[in-house]
């Protein structure tokens, strides 16, 4: 099967390309490199010993996207390309709505025109907003406090309407929890530009000595130790979830949580990381970060039952693999 992967040079996209190639798919990547590097694909090809066809294009540009669908008989689309920095989305909402929504519109239009039957959208646990944990796919979504989250809710809605109007068009909405870690080779991983916003890359950079200490955002949440609880998922497990969705997606629109179902607090993650890597991570408890919720973890039975997908890697693997990648940089 020939799959178009938008945002395929990015963090989750590159690991998914690797998993798709290993599962025997032909992979075409479309990425404008606004948050990634083309060399990442060389590494994926080096690891798998298989080819990827790369188009350096902006997927909000309908003519550029049309060219790919004319050049190849695309059979499925996995749409990762998006901006993802929550804080920036509050400051520059139009930038986020433009990129994240127009890209979905352009790709959905190309799929209808070229009769491409399978579409997988990267969504996020952010769409649940302040619901009770664990988050279940059937929950009513709460408005999110930022344009990034809203752009995902709107993209989900667009694809739902398109699938309802075209019974042959199958859509998987994948709501990711907290992807961390890296491929076990240490050759590809998460490379945030500037100071990391997310916890795991921050921890690895403190461990490496690039940053003095970690600020723990909030020590007074109603959680096991007062710090925020999240459902961290190994990026290769997440990648394999996309392969399962491409293989087993039924007709219509289906939404799946991709998480582990287990919550880990910030202090628990620091302590596990220190044990696995053998390096102390100095930290200080600070004020809560605006917009954060106390706990976020998934109910994962739907993906297990319908996609026969299950995580294979635990929180210790996530720490070791994240560190292996950081120490290779
Ligand atoms: P990333 O920034 O590493 O990857 C996104 C890729 O898309 C980048 O390579 C970027 O260059 C590309 N891109 C962005 N806009 C584009 C455009 N208009 N045309 C072509 N390419 C474009 O991010 P990621 O962490 O790999 O995230 C992938 C997807 O998963 C995103 O849709 C994100 O919203 C979603 N997601 C990520 C997380 C997370 O914690 N990383 C959590 C939930 C959901
Ligand atoms: N966090 C933290 N310090 C940091 C970054 C994050 O204490 O430098 C906390 C954050 O408050 C949350 C958890 O770590 O409880 C995960 O945050 P991240 O930004 O990685 O993911 P989010 O769940 O916000 O998408």
mmCIF file of N, CA and C in Angstrom, residues 1-3 17-18 20-22 24-29 41-54:
data_model
loop_
_atom_site.group_PDB
_atom_site.id
_atom_site.type_symbol
_atom_site.label_atom_id
_atom_site.label_comp_id
_atom_site.label_asym_id
_atom_site.label_seq_id
_atom_site.Cartn_x
_atom_site.Cartn_y
_atom_site.Cartn_z
ATOM 1 N N UNK A 1 0.853 -1.198 0.000
ATOM 2 C CA UNK A 1 0.000 0.000 0.000
ATOM 3 C C UNK A 1 0.895 1.257 0.000
ATOM 4 N N UNK A 2 0.516 2.236 -0.809
ATOM 5 C CA UNK A 2 1.307 3.475 -0.907
ATOM 6 C C UNK A 2 0.692 4.525 0.024
ATOM 7 N N UNK A 3 1.483 5.001 0.977
ATOM 8 C CA UNK A 3 0.960 5.925 1.995
ATOM 9 C C UNK A 3 1.663 7.279 1.879
ATOM 10 N N UNK A 17 7.157 6.622 9.774
ATOM 11 C CA UNK A 17 7.691 6.181 8.478
ATOM 12 C C UNK A 17 8.495 4.894 8.656
ATOM 13 N N UNK A 18 9.306 4.881 9.719
ATOM 14 C CA UNK A 18 10.139 3.711 9.990
ATOM 15 C C UNK A 18 9.257 2.466 10.205
ATOM 16 N N UNK A 20 6.170 2.028 9.225
ATOM 17 C CA UNK A 20 5.449 1.691 7.988
ATOM 18 C C UNK A 20 6.361 0.916 7.037
ATOM 19 N N UNK A 21 7.611 1.384 6.889
ATOM 20 C CA UNK A 21 8.557 0.699 5.994
ATOM 21 C C UNK A 21 8.795 -0.720 6.494
ATOM 22 N N UNK A 22 8.946 -0.857 7.808
ATOM 23 C CA UNK A 22 9.194 -2.194 8.365
ATOM 24 C C UNK A 22 8.002 -3.111 8.147
ATOM 25 N N UNK A 24 6.203 -3.039 5.484
ATOM 26 C CA UNK A 24 6.069 -3.333 4.057
ATOM 27 C C UNK A 24 5.334 -2.284 3.236
ATOM 28 N N UNK A 25 4.985 -1.141 3.826
ATOM 29 C CA UNK A 25 4.310 -0.078 3.073
ATOM 30 C C UNK A 25 5.328 0.695 2.226
ATOM 31 N N UNK A 26 4.828 1.298 1.139
ATOM 32 C CA UNK A 26 5.621 2.265 0.380
ATOM 33 C C UNK A 26 5.306 3.635 0.959
ATOM 34 N N UNK A 27 6.357 4.447 1.238
ATOM 35 C CA UNK A 27 6.146 5.697 1.971
ATOM 36 C C UNK A 27 6.571 6.905 1.137
ATOM 37 N N UNK A 28 5.645 7.852 1.028
ATOM 38 C CA UNK A 28 5.932 9.142 0.394
ATOM 39 C C UNK A 28 5.752 10.200 1.473
ATOM 40 N N UNK A 29 6.757 11.050 1.638
ATOM 41 C CA UNK A 29 6.684 12.086 2.684
ATOM 42 C C UNK A 29 6.507 13.458 2.052
ATOM 43 N N UNK A 41 15.166 11.674 7.334
ATOM 44 C CA UNK A 41 14.702 10.593 6.448
ATOM 45 C C UNK A 41 15.867 9.719 6.008
ATOM 46 N N UNK A 42 17.068 10.323 5.842
ATOM 47 C CA UNK A 42 18.242 9.511 5.498
ATOM 48 C C UNK A 42 18.499 8.482 6.593
ATOM 49 N N UNK A 43 18.292 8.925 7.821
ATOM 50 C CA UNK A 43 18.528 8.000 8.949
ATOM 51 C C UNK A 43 17.492 6.879 8.966
ATOM 52 N N UNK A 44 16.236 7.245 8.667
ATOM 53 C CA UNK A 44 15.182 6.212 8.620
ATOM 54 C C UNK A 44 15.523 5.201 7.516
ATOM 55 N N UNK A 45 16.000 5.708 6.382
ATOM 56 C CA UNK A 45 16.350 4.810 5.270
ATOM 57 C C UNK A 45 17.569 3.940 5.633
ATOM 58 N N UNK A 46 18.487 4.569 6.387
ATOM 59 C CA UNK A 46 19.677 3.823 6.836
ATOM 60 C C UNK A 46 19.270 2.681 7.780
ATOM 61 N N UNK A 47 18.352 2.958 8.700
ATOM 62 C CA UNK A 47 17.929 1.941 9.673
ATOM 63 C C UNK A 47 17.165 0.810 8.973
ATOM 64 N N UNK A 48 16.281 1.179 8.053
ATOM 65 C CA UNK A 48 15.395 0.171 7.448
ATOM 66 C C UNK A 48 15.955 -0.429 6.159
ATOM 67 N N UNK A 49 16.955 0.268 5.581
ATOM 68 C CA UNK A 49 17.473 -0.136 4.280
ATOM 69 C C UNK A 49 16.384 -0.106 3.201
ATOM 70 N N UNK A 50 15.468 0.835 3.333
ATOM 71 C CA UNK A 50 14.395 1.002 2.340
ATOM 72 C C UNK A 50 14.292 2.468 1.946
ATOM 73 N N UNK A 51 13.689 2.693 0.783
ATOM 74 C CA UNK A 51 13.620 4.057 0.219
ATOM 75 C C UNK A 51 12.365 4.802 0.678
ATOM 76 N N UNK A 52 12.506 6.136 0.790
ATOM 77 C CA UNK A 52 11.353 7.007 1.000
ATOM 78 C C UNK A 52 11.384 8.050 -0.112
ATOM 79 N N UNK A 53 10.228 8.355 -0.673
ATOM 80 C CA UNK A 53 10.143 9.430 -1.678
ATOM 81 C C UNK A 53 9.772 10.703 -0.932
ATOM 82 N N UNK A 54 10.561 11.779 -1.142
ATOM 83 C CA UNK A 54 10.344 12.999 -0.351
ATOM 84 C C UNK A 54 9.950 14.182 -1.225
#
